[in-house]
Short mmCIF file of C-alpha atoms and ligand atoms in Angstrom, two decimals:
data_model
loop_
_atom_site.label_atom_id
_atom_site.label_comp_id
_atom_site.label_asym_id
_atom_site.label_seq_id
_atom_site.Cartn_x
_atom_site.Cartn_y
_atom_site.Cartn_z
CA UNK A 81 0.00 0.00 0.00
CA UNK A 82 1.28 3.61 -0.72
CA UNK A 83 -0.29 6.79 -0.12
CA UNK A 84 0.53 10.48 -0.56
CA UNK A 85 -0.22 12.92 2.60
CA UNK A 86 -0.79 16.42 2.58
CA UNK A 87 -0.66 18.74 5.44
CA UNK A 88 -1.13 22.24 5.77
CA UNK A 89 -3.17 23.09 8.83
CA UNK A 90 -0.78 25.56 10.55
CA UNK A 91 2.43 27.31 8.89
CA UNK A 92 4.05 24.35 7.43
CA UNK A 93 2.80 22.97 3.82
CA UNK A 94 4.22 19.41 3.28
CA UNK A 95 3.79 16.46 1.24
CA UNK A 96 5.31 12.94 1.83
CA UNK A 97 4.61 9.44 0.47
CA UNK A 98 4.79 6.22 2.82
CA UNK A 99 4.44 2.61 2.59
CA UNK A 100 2.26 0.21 4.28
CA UNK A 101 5.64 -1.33 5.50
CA UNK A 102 6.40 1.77 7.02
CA UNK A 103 8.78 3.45 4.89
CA UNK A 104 8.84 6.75 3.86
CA UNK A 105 9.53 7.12 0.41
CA UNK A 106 9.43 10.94 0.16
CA UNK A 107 8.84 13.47 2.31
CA UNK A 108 9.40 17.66 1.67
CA UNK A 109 8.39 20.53 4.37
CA UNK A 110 8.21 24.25 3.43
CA UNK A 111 8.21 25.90 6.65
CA UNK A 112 6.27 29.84 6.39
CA UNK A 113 8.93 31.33 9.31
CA UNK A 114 10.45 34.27 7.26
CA UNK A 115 6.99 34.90 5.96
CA UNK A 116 5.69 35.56 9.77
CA UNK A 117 8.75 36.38 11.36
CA UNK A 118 7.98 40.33 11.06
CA UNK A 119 4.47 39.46 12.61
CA UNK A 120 6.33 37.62 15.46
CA UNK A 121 3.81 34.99 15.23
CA UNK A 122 1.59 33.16 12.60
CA UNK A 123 -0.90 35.29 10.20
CA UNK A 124 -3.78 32.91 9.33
CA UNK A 125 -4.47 34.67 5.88
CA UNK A 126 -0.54 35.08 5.16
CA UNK A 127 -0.74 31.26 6.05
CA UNK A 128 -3.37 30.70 3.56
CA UNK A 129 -1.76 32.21 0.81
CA UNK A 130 1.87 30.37 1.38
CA UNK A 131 -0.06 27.11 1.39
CA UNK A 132 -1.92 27.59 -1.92
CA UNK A 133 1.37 29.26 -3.49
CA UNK A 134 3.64 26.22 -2.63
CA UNK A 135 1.34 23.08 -1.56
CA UNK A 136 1.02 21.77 -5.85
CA UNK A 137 4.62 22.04 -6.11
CA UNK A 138 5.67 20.23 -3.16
CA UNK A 139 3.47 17.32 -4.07
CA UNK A 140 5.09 17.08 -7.30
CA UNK A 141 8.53 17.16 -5.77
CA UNK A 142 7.13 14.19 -3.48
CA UNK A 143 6.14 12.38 -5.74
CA UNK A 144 9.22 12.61 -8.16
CA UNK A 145 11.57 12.04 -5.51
CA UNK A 146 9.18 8.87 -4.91
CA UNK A 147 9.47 8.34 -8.51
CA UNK A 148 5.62 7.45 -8.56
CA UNK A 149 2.72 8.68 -10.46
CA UNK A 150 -0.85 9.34 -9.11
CA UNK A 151 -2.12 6.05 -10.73
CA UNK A 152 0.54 3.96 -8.73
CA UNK A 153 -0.70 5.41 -5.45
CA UNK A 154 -3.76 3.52 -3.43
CA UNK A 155 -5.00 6.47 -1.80
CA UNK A 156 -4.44 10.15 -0.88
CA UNK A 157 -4.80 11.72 2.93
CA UNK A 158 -4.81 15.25 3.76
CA UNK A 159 -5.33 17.17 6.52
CA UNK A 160 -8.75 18.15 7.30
CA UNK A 161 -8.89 20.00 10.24
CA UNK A 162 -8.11 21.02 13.05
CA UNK A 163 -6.50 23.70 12.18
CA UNK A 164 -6.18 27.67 10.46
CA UNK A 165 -8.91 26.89 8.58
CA UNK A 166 -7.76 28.55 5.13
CA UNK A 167 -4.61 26.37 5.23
CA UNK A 168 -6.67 23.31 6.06
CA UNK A 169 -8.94 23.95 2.60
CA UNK A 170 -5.87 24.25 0.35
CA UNK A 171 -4.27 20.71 1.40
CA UNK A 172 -7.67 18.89 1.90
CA UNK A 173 -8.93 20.35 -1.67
CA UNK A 174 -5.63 19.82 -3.08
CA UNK A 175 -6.19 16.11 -1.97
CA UNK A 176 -9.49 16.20 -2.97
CA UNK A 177 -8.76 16.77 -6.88
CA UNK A 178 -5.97 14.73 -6.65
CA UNK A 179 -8.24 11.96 -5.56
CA UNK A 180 -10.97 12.90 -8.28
CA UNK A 181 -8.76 13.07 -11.44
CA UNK A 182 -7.02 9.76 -10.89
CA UNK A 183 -10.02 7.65 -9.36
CA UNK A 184 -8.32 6.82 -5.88
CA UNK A 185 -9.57 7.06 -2.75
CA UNK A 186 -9.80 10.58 -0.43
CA UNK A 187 -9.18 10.24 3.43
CA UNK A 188 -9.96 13.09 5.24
CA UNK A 189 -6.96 13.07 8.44
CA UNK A 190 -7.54 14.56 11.45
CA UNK A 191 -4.20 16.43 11.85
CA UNK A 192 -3.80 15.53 15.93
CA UNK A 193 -4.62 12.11 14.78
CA UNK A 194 -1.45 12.04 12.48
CA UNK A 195 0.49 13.11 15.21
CA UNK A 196 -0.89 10.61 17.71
CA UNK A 197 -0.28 7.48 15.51
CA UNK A 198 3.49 8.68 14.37
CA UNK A 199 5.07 6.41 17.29
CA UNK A 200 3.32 3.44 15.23
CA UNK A 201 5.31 4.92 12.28
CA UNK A 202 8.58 5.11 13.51
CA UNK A 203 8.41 2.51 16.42
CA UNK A 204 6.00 0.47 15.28
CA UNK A 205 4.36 0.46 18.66
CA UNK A 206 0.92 -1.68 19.76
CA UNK A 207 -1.68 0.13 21.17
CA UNK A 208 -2.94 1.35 23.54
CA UNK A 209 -0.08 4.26 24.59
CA UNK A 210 -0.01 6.86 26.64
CA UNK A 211 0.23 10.41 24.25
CA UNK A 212 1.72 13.84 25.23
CA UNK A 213 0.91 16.21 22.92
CA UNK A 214 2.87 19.54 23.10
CA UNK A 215 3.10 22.06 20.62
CA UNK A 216 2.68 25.54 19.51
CA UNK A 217 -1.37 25.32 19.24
CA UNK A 218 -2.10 21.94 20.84
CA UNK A 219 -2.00 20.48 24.35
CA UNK A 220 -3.18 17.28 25.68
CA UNK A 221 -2.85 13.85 27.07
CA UNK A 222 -4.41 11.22 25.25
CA UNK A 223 -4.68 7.68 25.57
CA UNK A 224 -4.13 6.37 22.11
CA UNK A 225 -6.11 2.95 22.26
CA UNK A 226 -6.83 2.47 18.17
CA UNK A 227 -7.12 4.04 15.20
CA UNK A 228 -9.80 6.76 15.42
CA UNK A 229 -10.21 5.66 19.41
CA UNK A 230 -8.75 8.25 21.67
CA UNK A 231 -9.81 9.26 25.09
CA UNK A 232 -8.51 12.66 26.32
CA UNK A 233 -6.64 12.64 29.96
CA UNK A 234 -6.12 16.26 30.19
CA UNK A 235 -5.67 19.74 27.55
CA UNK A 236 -4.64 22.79 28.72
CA UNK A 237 -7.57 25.04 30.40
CA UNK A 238 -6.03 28.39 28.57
CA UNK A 239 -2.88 28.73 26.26
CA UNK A 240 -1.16 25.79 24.59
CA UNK A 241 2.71 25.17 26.04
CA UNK A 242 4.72 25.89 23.07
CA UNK A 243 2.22 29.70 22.91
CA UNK A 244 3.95 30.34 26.29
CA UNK A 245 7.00 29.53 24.73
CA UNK A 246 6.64 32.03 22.16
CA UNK A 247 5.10 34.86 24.19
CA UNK A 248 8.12 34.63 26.70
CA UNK A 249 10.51 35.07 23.86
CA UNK A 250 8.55 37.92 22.60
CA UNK A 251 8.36 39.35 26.48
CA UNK A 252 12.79 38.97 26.77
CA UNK A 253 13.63 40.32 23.32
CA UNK A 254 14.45 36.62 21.91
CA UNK A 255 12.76 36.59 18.73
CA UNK A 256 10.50 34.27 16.74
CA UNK A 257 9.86 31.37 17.01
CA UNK A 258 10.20 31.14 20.70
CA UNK A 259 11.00 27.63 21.71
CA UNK A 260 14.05 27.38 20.47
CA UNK A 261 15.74 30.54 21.66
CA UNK A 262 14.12 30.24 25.10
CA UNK A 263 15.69 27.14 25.36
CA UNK A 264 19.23 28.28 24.53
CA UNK A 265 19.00 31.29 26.59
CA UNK A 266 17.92 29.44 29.39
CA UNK A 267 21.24 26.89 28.86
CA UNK A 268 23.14 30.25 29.96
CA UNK A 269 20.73 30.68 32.76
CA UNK A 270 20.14 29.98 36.56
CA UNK A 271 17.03 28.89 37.69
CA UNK A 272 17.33 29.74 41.10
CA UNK A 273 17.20 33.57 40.65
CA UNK A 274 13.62 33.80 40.31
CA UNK A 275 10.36 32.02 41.54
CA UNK A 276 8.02 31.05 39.38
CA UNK A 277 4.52 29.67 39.49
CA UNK A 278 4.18 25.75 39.01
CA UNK A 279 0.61 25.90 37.92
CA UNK A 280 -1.88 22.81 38.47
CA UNK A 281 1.25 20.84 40.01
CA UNK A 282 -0.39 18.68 42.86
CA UNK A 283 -4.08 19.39 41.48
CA UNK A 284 -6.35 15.99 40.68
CA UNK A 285 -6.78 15.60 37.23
CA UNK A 286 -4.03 15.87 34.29
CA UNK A 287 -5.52 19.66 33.16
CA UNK A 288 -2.76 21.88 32.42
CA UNK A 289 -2.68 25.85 32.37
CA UNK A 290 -0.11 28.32 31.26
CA UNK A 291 -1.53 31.89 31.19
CA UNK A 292 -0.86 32.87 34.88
CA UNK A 293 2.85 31.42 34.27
CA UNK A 294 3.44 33.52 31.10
CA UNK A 295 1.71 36.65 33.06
CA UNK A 296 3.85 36.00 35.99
CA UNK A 297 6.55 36.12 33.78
CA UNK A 298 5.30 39.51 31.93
CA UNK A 299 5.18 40.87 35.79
CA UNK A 300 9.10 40.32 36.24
CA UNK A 301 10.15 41.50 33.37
CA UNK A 302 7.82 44.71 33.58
CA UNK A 303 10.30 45.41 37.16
CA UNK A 304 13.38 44.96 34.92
CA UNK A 305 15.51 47.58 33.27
CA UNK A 306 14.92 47.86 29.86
CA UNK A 307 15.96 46.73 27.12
CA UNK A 308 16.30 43.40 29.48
CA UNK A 309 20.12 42.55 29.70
CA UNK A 310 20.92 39.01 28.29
CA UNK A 311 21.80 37.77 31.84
CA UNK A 312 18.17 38.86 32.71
CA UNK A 313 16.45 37.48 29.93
CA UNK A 314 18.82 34.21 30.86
CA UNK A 315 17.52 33.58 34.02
CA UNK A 316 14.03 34.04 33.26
CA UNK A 317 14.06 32.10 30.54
CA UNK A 318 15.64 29.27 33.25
CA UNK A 319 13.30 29.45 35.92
CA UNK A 320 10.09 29.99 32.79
CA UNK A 321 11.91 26.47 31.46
CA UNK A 322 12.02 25.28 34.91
CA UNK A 323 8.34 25.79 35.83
CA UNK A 324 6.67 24.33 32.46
CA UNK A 325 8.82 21.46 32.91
CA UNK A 326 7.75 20.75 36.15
CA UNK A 327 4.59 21.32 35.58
CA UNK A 328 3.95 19.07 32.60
CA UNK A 329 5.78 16.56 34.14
CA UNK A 330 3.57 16.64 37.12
CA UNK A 331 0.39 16.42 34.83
CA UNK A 332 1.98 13.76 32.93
CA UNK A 333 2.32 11.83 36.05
CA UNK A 334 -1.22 11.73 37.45
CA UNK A 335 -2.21 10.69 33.30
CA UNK A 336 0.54 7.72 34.29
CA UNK A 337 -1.04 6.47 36.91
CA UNK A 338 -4.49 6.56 35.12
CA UNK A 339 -3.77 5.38 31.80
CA UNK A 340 -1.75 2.40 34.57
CA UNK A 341 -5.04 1.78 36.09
CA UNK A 342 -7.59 1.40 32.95
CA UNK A 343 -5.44 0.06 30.58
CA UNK A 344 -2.85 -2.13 32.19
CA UNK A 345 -1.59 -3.32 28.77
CA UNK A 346 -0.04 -0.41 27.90
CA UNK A 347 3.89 -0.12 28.03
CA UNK A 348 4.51 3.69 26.35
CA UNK A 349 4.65 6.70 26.94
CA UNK A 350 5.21 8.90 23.97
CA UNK A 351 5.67 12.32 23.47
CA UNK A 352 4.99 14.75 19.99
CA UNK A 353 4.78 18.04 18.82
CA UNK A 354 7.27 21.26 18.77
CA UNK A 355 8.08 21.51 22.53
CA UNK A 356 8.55 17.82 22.80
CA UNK A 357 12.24 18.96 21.18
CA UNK A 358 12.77 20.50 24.53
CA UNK A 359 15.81 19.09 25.86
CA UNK A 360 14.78 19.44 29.77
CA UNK A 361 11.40 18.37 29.33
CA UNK A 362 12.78 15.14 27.08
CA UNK A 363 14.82 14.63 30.18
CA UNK A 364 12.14 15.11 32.85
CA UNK A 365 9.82 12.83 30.19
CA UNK A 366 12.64 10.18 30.33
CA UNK A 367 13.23 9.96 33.80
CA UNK A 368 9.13 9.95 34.90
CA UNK A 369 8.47 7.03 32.06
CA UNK A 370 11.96 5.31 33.86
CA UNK A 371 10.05 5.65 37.33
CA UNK A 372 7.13 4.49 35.84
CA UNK A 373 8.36 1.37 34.43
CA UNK A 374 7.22 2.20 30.90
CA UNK A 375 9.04 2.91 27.23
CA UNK A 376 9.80 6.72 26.12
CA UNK A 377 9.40 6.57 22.53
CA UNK A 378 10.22 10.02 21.22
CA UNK A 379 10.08 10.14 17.48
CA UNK A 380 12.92 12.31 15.84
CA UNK A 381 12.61 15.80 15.76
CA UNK A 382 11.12 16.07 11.85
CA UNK A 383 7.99 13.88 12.60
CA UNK A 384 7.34 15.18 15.80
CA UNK A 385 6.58 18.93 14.15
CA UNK A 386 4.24 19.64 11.51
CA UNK A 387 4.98 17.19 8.68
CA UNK A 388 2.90 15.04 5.87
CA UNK A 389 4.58 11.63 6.66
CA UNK A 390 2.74 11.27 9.84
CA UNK A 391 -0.68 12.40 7.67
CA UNK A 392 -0.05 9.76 4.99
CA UNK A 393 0.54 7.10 7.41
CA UNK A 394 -2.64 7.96 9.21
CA UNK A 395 -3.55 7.26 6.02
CA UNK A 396 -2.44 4.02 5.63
CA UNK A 397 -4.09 2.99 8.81
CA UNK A 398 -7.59 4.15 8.10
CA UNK A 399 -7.22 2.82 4.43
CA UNK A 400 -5.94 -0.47 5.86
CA UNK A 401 -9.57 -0.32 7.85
CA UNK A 402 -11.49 0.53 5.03
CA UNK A 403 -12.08 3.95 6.82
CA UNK A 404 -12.52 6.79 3.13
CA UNK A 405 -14.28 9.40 2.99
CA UNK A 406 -16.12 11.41 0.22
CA UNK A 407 -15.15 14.05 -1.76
CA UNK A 408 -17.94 16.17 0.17
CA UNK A 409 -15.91 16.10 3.64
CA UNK A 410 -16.13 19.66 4.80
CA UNK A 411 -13.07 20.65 6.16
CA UNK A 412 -13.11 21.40 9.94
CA UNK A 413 -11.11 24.30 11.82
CA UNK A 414 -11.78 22.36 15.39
CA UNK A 415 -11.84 18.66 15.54
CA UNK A 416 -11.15 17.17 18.83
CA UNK A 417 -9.67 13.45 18.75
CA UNK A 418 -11.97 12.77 21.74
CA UNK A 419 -15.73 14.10 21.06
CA UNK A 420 -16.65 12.82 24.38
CA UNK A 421 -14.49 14.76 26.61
CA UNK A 422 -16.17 17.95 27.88
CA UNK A 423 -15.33 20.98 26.52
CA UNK A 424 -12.28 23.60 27.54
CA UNK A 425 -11.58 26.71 26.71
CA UNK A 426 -8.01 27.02 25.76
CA UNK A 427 -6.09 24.85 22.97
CA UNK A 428 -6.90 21.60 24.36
CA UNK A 429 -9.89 21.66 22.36
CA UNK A 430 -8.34 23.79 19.32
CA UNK A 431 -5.74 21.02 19.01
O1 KG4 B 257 4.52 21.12 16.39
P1 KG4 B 257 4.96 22.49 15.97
O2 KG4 B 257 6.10 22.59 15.01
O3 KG4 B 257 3.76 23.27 15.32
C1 KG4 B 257 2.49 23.35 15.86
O4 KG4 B 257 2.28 24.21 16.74
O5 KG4 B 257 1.63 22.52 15.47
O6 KG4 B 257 5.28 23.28 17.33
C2 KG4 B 257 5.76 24.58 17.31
C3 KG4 B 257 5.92 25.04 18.74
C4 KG4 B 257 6.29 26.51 18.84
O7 KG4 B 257 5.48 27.13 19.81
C5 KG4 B 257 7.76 26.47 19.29
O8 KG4 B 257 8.14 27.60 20.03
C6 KG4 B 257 7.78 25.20 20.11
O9 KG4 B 257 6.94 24.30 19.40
N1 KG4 B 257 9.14 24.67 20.22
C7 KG4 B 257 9.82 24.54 21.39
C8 KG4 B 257 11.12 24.07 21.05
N2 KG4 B 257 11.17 23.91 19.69
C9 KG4 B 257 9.96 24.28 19.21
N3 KG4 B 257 9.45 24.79 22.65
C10 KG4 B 257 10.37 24.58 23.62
N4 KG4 B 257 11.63 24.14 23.38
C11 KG4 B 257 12.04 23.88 22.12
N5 KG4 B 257 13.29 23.46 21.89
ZN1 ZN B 258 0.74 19.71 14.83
#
């Protein structure tokens, strides 16, 4: 089986083939950075634009590097939703037409859904795992227990982790995108100097929340000098590091003990998304899964951001399951994995 996957939910546009066997036979990312770099953050219709200007090409380039035509593939999966909903109509009706002009089957992919069955991509893991989720727009713990079965542990209550992330940079002068450059300042950093909020950590549940971190954060540096001196913006970005780390890991700990306790056959606990390239939360992550006697399965950096490999493998599984869908599937900007959980407000939900 071989299917094409295109994603373009958020600011990346990407195509990628993969086999049923699990290899990836092509795979091509355009990331939009420069494009909202001035904005210092993402522009939904700037998004839009990028994704229709670029998303033909790149699936061309796929598929050459693939060196297959659209009559060799079995099916095509693109994103659907969730997601900027402009970008999510230029890969789904991209997929769409693709689908239409050479007779093969459509799957519609829910985007969180491509990241939640990567680990089965790279590691070839059984279900059900335990899922961390943590990037620039989503948040949440799921229990991954089959393909298109999820049930939701915990999302975030306001901002997603890898938002904080960003805003902090903005707050210290660091730039865009913030994950990155947080981390690195905070490397130069002591996390003693200041205190910071852990929030939820010790609370029931496996609910996370970020906005009275990042505001706690906007309060210290409002009482520094300005422009804040890089030994400022160090240690803030330490202690910022220092509290979502802890914080998370706490959350991920009570969603341990649950996902322990109604699904005993589990042995992973895997982690996806932007801010799982954090090196101190991979290492907090690592030693909690260690104490917990399960596997941390983290896949490498590329699939765990925005890509199309992890879409076209979703798309292998649902195909696999006979699970199409028709050329009428309305794209979706929200599209939680779990419609049964109740309903936040923040990007648990979004994502
Ligand atoms: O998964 P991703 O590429 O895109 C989506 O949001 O879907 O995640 C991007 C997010 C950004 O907020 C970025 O600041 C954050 O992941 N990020 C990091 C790191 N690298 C990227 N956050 C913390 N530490 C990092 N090293
Ligand atoms: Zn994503």
């Amino acid at each position: 089986m071989v299917i094409l996957g295109i994603e373009s939910s958020c600011d990346e546009t990407a195509a990628a083939v993969v086999d049923g066997d699990r290899t990836i036979r092509a795979q091509v990312v355009l990331s939009q950075l420069e494009e909202h770099r001035p904005y210092g953050g993402i522009v939904p219709e700037i998004a839009a634009r990028a994704h229709l200007d670029h998303a033909d090409r790149l699936v061309a380039q796929a598929m050459d590097r693939a060196g297959l035509e659209f009559a060799d593939l079995d099916g095509i999966a693109a994103t659907a939703g969730p997601g900027l909903i402009g970008g999510v109509m230029v890969g789904a009706t991209l997929g769409k037409a693709i689908a239409l002009a050479a007779g093969k089957p459509f799957i519609a992919v829910n985007h969180l859904e491509g990241h939640a069955l990567t680990a089965r991509l790279t590691d070839d893991l059984d279900f059900p795992y335990l899922l961390l989720l943590v990037s620039g727009g989503h948040c949440q713990i799921l229990a991954v227990l089959g393909v298109g079965s999820y049930r939701r542990l915990g999302a975030t209550v306001d901002d997603a982790a890898g938002e904080a992330f960003d805003k902090v940079a903005k707050m210290l002068g660091l730039g865009y995108p913030g994950g990155p450059l947080v981390e690195a300042a905070a490397a130069k950093g002591d996390p003693g100097r200041f205190t910071l909020p852990r929030p939820m950590k010790g609370r029931p549940g496996c609910d996370f929340s970020f906005s009275g971190l990042k505001n706690a954060v906007r309060l210290l540096v409002e009482d520094l000098p300005h422009p804040v001196s890089d030994r400022d913006a160090a240690d803030i970005a330490a202690a910022f590091q220092a509290a979502v780390t802890d914080s998370i890991a706490d959350r991920v700990t009570h969603a341990v003990r649950r996902f322990r306790a109604d699904w005993p056959a589990g042995r992973a606990l895997v982690t996806a998304g932007g801010v799982a390239a954090n090196g101190a939360l991979r290492a907090a992550l690592t030693g909690l899964a260690e104490k917990e006697g399960l596997d941390f399965v983290a896949p490498p950096l590329g699939l765990c951001t925005d890509n199309a490999a992890m879409i076209a493998w979703a798309g292998v599984e649902r195909l696999r399951l006979g699970l199409t869908d028709t050329l009428d599937f309305a794209p979706r900007p929200r599209w939680p994995l779990d419609p049964g959980a109740r309903k936040l407000g923040g990007a648990g939900i979004k994502a």
